[in-house]
CSV table of C-alpha atoms in Angstrom, one decimal:
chain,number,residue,atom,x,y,z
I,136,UNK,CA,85.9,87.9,103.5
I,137,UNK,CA,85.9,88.1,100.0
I,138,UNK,CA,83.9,85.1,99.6
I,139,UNK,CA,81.7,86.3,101.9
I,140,UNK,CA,80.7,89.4,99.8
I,141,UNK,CA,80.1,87.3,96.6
I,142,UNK,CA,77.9,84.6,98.5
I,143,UNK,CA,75.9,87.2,100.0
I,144,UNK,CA,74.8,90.1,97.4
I,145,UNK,CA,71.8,90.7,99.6
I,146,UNK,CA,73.9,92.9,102.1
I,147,UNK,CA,73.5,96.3,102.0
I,148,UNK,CA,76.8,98.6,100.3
I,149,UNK,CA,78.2,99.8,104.1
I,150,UNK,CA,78.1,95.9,105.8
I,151,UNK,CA,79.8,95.3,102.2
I,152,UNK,CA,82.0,98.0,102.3
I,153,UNK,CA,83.4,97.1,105.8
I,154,UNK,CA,83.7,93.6,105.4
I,155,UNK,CA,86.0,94.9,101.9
I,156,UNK,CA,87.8,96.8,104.7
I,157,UNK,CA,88.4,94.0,107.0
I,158,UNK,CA,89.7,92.1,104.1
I,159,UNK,CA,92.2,94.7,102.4
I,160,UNK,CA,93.9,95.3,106.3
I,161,UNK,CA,93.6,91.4,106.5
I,162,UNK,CA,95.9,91.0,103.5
I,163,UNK,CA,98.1,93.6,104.4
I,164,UNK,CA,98.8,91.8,107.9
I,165,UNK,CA,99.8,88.9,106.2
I,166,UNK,CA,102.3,90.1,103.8
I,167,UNK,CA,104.0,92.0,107.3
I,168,UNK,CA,103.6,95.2,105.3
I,169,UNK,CA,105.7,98.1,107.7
I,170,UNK,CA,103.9,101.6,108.4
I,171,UNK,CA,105.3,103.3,105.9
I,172,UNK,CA,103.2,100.5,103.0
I,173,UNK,CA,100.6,100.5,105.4
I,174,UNK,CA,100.2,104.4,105.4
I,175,UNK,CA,100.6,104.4,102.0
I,176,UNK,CA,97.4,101.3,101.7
I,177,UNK,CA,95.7,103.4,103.7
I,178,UNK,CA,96.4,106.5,102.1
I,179,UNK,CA,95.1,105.1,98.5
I,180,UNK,CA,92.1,103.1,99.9
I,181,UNK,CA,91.3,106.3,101.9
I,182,UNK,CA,91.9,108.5,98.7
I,183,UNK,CA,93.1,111.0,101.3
I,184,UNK,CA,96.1,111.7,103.0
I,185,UNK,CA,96.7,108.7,106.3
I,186,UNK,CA,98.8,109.4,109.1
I,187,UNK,CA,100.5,107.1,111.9
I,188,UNK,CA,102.5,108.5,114.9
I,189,UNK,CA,104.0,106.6,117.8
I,190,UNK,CA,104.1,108.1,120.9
I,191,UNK,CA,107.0,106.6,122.0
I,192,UNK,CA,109.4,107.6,118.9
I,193,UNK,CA,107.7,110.9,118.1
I,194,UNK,CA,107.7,109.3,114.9
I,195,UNK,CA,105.2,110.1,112.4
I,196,UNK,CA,104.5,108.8,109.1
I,197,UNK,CA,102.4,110.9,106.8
I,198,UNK,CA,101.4,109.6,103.2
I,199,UNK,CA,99.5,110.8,100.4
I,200,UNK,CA,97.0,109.1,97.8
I,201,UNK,CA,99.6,109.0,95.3
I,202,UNK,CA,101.8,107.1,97.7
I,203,UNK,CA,104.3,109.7,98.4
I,204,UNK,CA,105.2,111.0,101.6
I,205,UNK,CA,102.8,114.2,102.0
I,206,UNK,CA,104.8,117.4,102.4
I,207,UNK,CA,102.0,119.9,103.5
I,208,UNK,CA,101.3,120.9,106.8
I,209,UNK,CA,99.3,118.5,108.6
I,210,UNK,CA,95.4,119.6,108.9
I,211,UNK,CA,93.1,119.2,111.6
I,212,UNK,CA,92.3,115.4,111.5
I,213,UNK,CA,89.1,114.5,110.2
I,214,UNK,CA,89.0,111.1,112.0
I,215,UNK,CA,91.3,109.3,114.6
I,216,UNK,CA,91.9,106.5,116.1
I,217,UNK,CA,94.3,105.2,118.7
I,218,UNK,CA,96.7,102.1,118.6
I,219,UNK,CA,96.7,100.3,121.5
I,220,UNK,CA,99.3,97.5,122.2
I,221,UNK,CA,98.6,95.4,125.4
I,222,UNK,CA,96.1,97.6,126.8
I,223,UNK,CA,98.5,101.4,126.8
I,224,UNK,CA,98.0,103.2,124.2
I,225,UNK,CA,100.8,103.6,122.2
I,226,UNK,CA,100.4,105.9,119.3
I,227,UNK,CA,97.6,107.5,116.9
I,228,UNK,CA,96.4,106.8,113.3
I,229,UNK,CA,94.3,109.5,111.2
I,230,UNK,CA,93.1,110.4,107.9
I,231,UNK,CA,93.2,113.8,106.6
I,232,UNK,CA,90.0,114.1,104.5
I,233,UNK,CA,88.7,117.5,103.5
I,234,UNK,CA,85.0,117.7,104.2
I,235,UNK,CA,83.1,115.6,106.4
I,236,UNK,CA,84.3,111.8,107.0
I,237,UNK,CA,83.1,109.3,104.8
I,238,UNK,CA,80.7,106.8,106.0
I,239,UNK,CA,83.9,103.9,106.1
I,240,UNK,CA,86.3,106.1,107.5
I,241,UNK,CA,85.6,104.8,111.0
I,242,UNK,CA,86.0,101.1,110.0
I,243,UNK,CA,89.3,101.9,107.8
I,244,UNK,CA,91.2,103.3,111.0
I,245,UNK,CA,89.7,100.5,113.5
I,246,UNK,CA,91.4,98.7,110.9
I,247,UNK,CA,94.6,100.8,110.7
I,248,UNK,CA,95.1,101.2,114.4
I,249,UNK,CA,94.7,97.3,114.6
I,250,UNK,CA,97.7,96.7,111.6
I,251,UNK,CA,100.3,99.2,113.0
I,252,UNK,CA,99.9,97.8,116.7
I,253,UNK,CA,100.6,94.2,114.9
I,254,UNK,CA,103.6,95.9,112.7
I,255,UNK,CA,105.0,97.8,116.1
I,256,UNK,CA,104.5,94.1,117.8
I,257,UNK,CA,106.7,92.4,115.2
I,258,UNK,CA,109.0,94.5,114.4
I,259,UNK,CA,109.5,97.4,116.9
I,260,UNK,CA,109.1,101.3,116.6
I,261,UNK,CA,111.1,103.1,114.2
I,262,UNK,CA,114.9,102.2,114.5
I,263,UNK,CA,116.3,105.2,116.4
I,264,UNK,CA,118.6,104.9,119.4
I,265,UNK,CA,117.4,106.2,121.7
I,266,UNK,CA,115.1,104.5,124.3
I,267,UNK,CA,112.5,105.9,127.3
I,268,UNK,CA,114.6,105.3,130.2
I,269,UNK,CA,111.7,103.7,131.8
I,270,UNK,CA,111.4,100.7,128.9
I,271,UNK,CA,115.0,100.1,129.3
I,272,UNK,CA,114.9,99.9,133.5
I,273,UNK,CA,111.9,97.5,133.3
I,274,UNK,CA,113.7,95.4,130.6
I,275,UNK,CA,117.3,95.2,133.2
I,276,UNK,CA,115.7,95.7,136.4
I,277,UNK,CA,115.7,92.3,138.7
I,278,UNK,CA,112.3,93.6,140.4
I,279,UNK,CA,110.3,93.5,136.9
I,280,UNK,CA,108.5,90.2,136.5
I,281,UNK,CA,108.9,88.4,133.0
I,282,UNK,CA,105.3,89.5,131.3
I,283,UNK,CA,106.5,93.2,131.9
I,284,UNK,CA,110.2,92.8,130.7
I,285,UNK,CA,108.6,91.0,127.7
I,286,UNK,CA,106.6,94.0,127.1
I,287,UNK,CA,109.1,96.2,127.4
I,288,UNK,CA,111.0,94.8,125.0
I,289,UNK,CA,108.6,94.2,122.5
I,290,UNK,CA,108.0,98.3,122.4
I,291,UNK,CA,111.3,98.6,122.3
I,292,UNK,CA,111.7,96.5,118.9
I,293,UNK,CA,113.9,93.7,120.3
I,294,UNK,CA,112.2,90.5,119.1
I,295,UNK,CA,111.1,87.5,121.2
I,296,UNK,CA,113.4,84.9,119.6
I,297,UNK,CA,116.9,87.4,119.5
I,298,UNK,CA,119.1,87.5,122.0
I,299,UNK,CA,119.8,91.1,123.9
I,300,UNK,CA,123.0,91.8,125.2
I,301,UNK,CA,123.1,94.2,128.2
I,302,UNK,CA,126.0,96.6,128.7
I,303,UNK,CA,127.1,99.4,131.0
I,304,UNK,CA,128.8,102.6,129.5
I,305,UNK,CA,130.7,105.6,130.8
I,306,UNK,CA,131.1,108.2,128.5
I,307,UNK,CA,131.2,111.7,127.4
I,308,UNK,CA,130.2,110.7,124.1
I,309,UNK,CA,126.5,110.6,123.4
I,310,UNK,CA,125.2,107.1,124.1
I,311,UNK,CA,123.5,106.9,120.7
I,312,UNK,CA,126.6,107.4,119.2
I,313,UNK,CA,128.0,105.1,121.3
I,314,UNK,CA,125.5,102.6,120.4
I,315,UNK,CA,125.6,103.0,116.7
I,316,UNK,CA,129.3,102.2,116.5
I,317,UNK,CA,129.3,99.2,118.7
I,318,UNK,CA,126.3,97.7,116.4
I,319,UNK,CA,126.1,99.7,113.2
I,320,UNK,CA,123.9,97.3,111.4
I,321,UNK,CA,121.3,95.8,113.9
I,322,UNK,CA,118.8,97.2,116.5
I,323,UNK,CA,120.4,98.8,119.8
I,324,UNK,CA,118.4,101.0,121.9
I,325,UNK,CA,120.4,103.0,124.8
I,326,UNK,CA,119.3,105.5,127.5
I,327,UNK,CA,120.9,106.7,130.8
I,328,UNK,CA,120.0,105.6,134.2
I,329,UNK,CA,121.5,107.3,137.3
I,330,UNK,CA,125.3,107.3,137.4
I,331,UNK,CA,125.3,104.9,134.2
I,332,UNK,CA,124.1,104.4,130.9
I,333,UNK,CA,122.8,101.3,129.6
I,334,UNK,CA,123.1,99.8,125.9
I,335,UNK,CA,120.6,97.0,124.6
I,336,UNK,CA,121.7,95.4,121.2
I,337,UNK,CA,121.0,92.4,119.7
I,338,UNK,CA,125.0,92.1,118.6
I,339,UNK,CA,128.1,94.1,120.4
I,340,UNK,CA,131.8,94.3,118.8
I,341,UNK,CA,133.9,95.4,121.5
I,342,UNK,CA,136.3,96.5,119.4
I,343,UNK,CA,134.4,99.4,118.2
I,344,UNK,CA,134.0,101.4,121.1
I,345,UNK,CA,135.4,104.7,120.9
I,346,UNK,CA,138.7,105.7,122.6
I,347,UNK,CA,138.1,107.1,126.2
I,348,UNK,CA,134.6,104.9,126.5
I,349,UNK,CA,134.6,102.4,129.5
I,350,UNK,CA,132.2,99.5,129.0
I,351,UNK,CA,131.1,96.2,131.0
I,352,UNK,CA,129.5,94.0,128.7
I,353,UNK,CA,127.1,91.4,130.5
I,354,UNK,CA,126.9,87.8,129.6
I,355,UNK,CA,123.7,86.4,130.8
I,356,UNK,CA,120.8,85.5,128.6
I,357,UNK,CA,118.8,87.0,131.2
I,358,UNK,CA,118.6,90.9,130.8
I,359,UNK,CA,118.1,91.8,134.4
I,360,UNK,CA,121.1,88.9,135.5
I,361,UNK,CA,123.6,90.3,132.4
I,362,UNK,CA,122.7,94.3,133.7
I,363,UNK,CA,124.1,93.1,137.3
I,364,UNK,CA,127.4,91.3,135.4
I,365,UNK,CA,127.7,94.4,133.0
I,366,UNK,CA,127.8,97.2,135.8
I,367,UNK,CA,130.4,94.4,137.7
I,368,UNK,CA,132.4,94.2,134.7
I,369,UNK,CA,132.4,98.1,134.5
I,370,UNK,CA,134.2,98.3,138.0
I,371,UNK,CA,137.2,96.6,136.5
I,372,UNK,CA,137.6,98.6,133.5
I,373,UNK,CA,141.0,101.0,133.7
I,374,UNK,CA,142.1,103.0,131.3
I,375,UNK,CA,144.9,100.3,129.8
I,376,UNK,CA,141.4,98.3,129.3
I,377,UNK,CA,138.2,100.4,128.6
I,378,UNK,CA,136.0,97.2,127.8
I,379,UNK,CA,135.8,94.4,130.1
I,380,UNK,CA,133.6,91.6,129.4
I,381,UNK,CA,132.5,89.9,132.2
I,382,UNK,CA,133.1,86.5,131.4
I,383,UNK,CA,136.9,87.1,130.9
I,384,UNK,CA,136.7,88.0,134.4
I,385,UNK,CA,136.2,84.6,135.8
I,386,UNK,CA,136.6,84.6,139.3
I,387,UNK,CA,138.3,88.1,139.7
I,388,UNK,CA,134.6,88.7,139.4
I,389,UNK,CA,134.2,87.7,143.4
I,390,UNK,CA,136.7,90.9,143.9
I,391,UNK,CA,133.7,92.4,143.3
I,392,UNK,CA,131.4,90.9,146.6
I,393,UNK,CA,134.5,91.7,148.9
I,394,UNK,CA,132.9,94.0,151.7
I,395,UNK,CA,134.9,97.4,151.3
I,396,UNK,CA,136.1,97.4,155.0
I,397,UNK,CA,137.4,93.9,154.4
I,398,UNK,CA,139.4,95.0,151.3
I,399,UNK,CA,140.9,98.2,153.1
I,400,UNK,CA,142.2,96.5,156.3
I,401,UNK,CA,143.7,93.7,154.0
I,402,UNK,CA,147.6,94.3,154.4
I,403,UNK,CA,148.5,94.4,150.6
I,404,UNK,CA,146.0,96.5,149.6
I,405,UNK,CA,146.6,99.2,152.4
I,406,UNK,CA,150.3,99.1,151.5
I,407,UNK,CA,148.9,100.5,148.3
I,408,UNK,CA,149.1,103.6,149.9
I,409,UNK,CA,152.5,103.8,150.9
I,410,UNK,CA,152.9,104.3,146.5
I,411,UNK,CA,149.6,106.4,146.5
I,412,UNK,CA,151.3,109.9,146.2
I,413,UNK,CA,153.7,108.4,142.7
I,414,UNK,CA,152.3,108.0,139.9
I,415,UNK,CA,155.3,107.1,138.3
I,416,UNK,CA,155.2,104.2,140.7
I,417,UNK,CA,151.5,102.9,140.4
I,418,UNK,CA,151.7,103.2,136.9
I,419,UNK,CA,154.7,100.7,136.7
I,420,UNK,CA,153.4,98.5,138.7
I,421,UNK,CA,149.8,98.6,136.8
I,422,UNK,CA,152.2,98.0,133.7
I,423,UNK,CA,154.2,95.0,135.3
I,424,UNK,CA,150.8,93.2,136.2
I,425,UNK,CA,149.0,94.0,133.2
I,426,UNK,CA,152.0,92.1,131.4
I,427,UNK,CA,153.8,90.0,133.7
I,428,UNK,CA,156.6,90.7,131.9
I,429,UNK,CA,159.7,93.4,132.5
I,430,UNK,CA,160.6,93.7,128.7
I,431,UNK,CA,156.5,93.8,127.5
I,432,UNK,CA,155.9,96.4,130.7
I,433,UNK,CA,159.3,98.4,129.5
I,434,UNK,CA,157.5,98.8,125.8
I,435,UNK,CA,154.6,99.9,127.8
I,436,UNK,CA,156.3,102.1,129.4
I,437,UNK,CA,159.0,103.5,127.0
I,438,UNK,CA,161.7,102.5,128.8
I,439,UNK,CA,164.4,100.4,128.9
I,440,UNK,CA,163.6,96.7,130.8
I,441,UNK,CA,166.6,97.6,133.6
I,442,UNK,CA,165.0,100.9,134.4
I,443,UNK,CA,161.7,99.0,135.1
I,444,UNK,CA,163.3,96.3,136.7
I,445,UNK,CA,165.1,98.9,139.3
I,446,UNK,CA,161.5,100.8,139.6
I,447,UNK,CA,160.2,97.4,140.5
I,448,UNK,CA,162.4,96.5,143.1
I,449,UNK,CA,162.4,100.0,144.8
I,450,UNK,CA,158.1,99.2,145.1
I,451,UNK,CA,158.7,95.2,145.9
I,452,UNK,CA,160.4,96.7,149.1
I,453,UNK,CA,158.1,99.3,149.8
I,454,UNK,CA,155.5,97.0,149.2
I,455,UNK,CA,157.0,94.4,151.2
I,456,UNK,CA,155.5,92.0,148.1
I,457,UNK,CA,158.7,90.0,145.9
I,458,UNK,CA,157.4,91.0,142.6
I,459,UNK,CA,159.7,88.8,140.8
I,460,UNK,CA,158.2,85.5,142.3
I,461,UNK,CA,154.9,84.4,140.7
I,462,UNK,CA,153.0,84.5,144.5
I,463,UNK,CA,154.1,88.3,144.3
I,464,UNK,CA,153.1,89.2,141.2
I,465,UNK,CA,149.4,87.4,142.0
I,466,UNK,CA,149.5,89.5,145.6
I,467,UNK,CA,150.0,93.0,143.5
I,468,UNK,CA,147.4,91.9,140.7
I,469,UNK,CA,144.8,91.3,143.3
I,470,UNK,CA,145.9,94.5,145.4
I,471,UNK,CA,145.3,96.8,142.5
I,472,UNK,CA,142.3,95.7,141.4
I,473,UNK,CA,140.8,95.7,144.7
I,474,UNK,CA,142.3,99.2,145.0
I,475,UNK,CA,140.4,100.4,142.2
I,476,UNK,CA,137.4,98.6,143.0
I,477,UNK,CA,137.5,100.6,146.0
I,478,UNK,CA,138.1,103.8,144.4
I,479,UNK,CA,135.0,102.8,142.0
C-alpha cells in the first residue's frame, strides 16, 4: 500500500489517505495486535478517543489518544461501525470525536471493525467465564452440524487446533468458580443447561474440584460425543467419588444403557431394598465395595475390621449375596451402582 502512495503522487489526499488507512490496520493484523493495542492504534491514528464492545461479553474497551484507557463518560458516538464475524454481527467499534467526523473516519472504522472481528476470530472474546448458554449447547449438542459447532467455538475463544474437554457439573457453587479452579491458567467457558451445567476448557485437573462438586468428565475429541460420556459419567459419581472420568469407567459404562425396568426386576438389585431403610447398612456395604477389603473398609468406616466383618455377614444373608467370595463381592458392586443409577 505504501508503495502504492509513493508510485502514484497524482492521487488526490482522501484516495491517499484511505489507502494510508488500509495499510496502518494491514500492519496491525499482522503483528496479531489484541483490542486493547488495537483501540489504542485507533485511538492515536483517530487523535480521538476509539471504542470496541462485543456484544457477547458486554465487554468494552475504551482508549484515549494518549493510549490510556479513557475514564470519562462515554459521549454520543460520532461514527460507528459494526463487527461482523460470519455474517452475525457480533459487537460495535466507534470513535468519539467532538465535532463533526472527519472526512477518514468512515474508512478508519471499516477498517477497525474488520481487525477486531480477525482478533475475536483468533483469539476469542475477552477471557471471562462465563458463556451464552446457547454457544455452549451448539458446541455439545449431537444435532449441531460441524460448520455451526466450529462457529460456536470460535466466539467462544476455543481455538481450531486445541483440544476441548467437555464436562458435566452439579453444584451449589457458581460454575465460574467452578471453572476457574479446575483450569486456573487456560481458557474455560461454563454455563447451565437444564438440570446440568456444562464446563468447556482446554485443560481439566480433576483434583481441583471443590469439595461437595460432582463432575463427569468426557473423553471424546468430539464435543457433542464427550457431552454424552460426561453426563454418563456424572450418573456414577457418589459422594466417596465426586469426579468420575468416564474412561475409568470402562464397561461399567454399559450400566448406564440398562433399561430401568430391567435393572429393577433384576433380583440383586431389588434385594437392595430389603437394606434400604439402614443406612448404617448401605453405607458399609458401599464402603466394602469401594475397597474390597474389610480392614481398608473398617478405616473407612472408623471401626474395627470384626465389627465390619459381623455388619457384612448380617447384609450377605439378607442379601442372599456371599460377600466374602469374589462372585459376591462383583454381584453387590454391580447392584449398587445400578441402584444409584436408578435413583439418578
Amino acid at each position: 500500500m505504501q508503495a502504492l502512495v509513493e508510485h502514484l503522487p497524482h492521487l488526490d489526499s482522501h484516495v491517499q489517505g484511505t489507502i494510508r488507512v488500509v495499510a496502518f490496520y494491514d500492519t496491525l493484523m499482522r503483528r496479531r495486535v489484541d483490542l486493547p493495542a488495537l483501540a489504542r492504534a485507533s485511538a492515536g491514528l483517530a487523535e480521538c478517543v476509539a471504542g470496541i464492545r462485543l456484544h457477547g461479553t458486554g465487554r468494552v474497551i475504551r482508549m484515549a489518544p494518549d493510549g490510556r484507557q479513557a475514564s470519562a463518560p462515554s459521549p454520543p458516538a460520532s461514527t460507528t461501525a459494526p463487527i461482523t464475524l460470519d455474517e452475525e454481527e457480533i459487537g460495535t467499534v466507534w470513535l468519539e470525536r467532538p465535532g463533526p467526523p472527519n472526512p477518514l473516519d468512515e474508512v478508519l472504522l471499516d477498517r477497525l471493525a474488520i481487525a477486531a472481528a480477525a482478533v475475536v476470530e483468533r483469539y476469542g472474546p475477552a477471557r471471562t467465564t462465563m458463556a451464552d448458554p446457547a454457544l455452549v449447547e451448539l458446541v455439545i449438542s449431537s444435532d449441531s452440524d460441524e460448520a455451526a459447532r466450529a462457529r460456536a467455538l470460535r466466539l467462544l475463544g476455543f481455538a481450531a487446533d486445541l483440544p476441548v474437554h467437555v464436562v458435566a457439573v452439579r453444584s451449589r457453587l457458581p460454575l465460574d468458580q467452578v471453572g476457574g479452579l479446575v483450569c486456573p491458567a487456560r481458557l474455560v467457558k461454563a454455563a447451565p443447561l437444564a438440570d446440568v451445567g456444562v464446563i468447556l476448557a482446554t485443560t481439566v485437573d480433576p483434583a481441583r474440584f471443590p469439595a461437595g462438586v460432582h463432575a463427569g468428565i468426557g473423553a471424546a475429541t468430539s464435543p457433542d460425543r464427550s457431552w454424552q460420556q460426561a453426563r454418563t459419567a456424572l450418573r456414577f459419581t457418589t459422594p466417596r467419588q465426586p469426579v468420575v472420568h468416564y474412561d475409568s469407567l470402562g464397561a461399567i459404562a454399559l450400566l448406564a444403557q440398562v433399561p430401568h425396568d430391567a435393572a429393577r426386576d433384576n433380583a440383586d438389585v431389588a434385594a437392595l431394598a430389603r437394606i434400604a431403610d439402614s443406612p448404617e447398612d448401605l453405607e458399609t456395604l458401599d464402603a466394602y465395595c469401594a475397597t474390597g477389603s474389610l480392614r481398608r473398609a473398617a478405616d473407612l468406616l472408623h471401626l474395627h475390621h470384626s465389627s465390619v466383618a459381623r455388619r457384612l455377614d448380617q447384609i450377605g444373608k439378607t442379601l442372599g449375596i456371599e460377600l466374602t467370595e469374589p462372585t459376591g463381592l462383583m454381584r453387590a458392586r454391580l447392584a449398587l451402582t445400578a441402584r444409584r443409577l436408578l435413583d439418578d
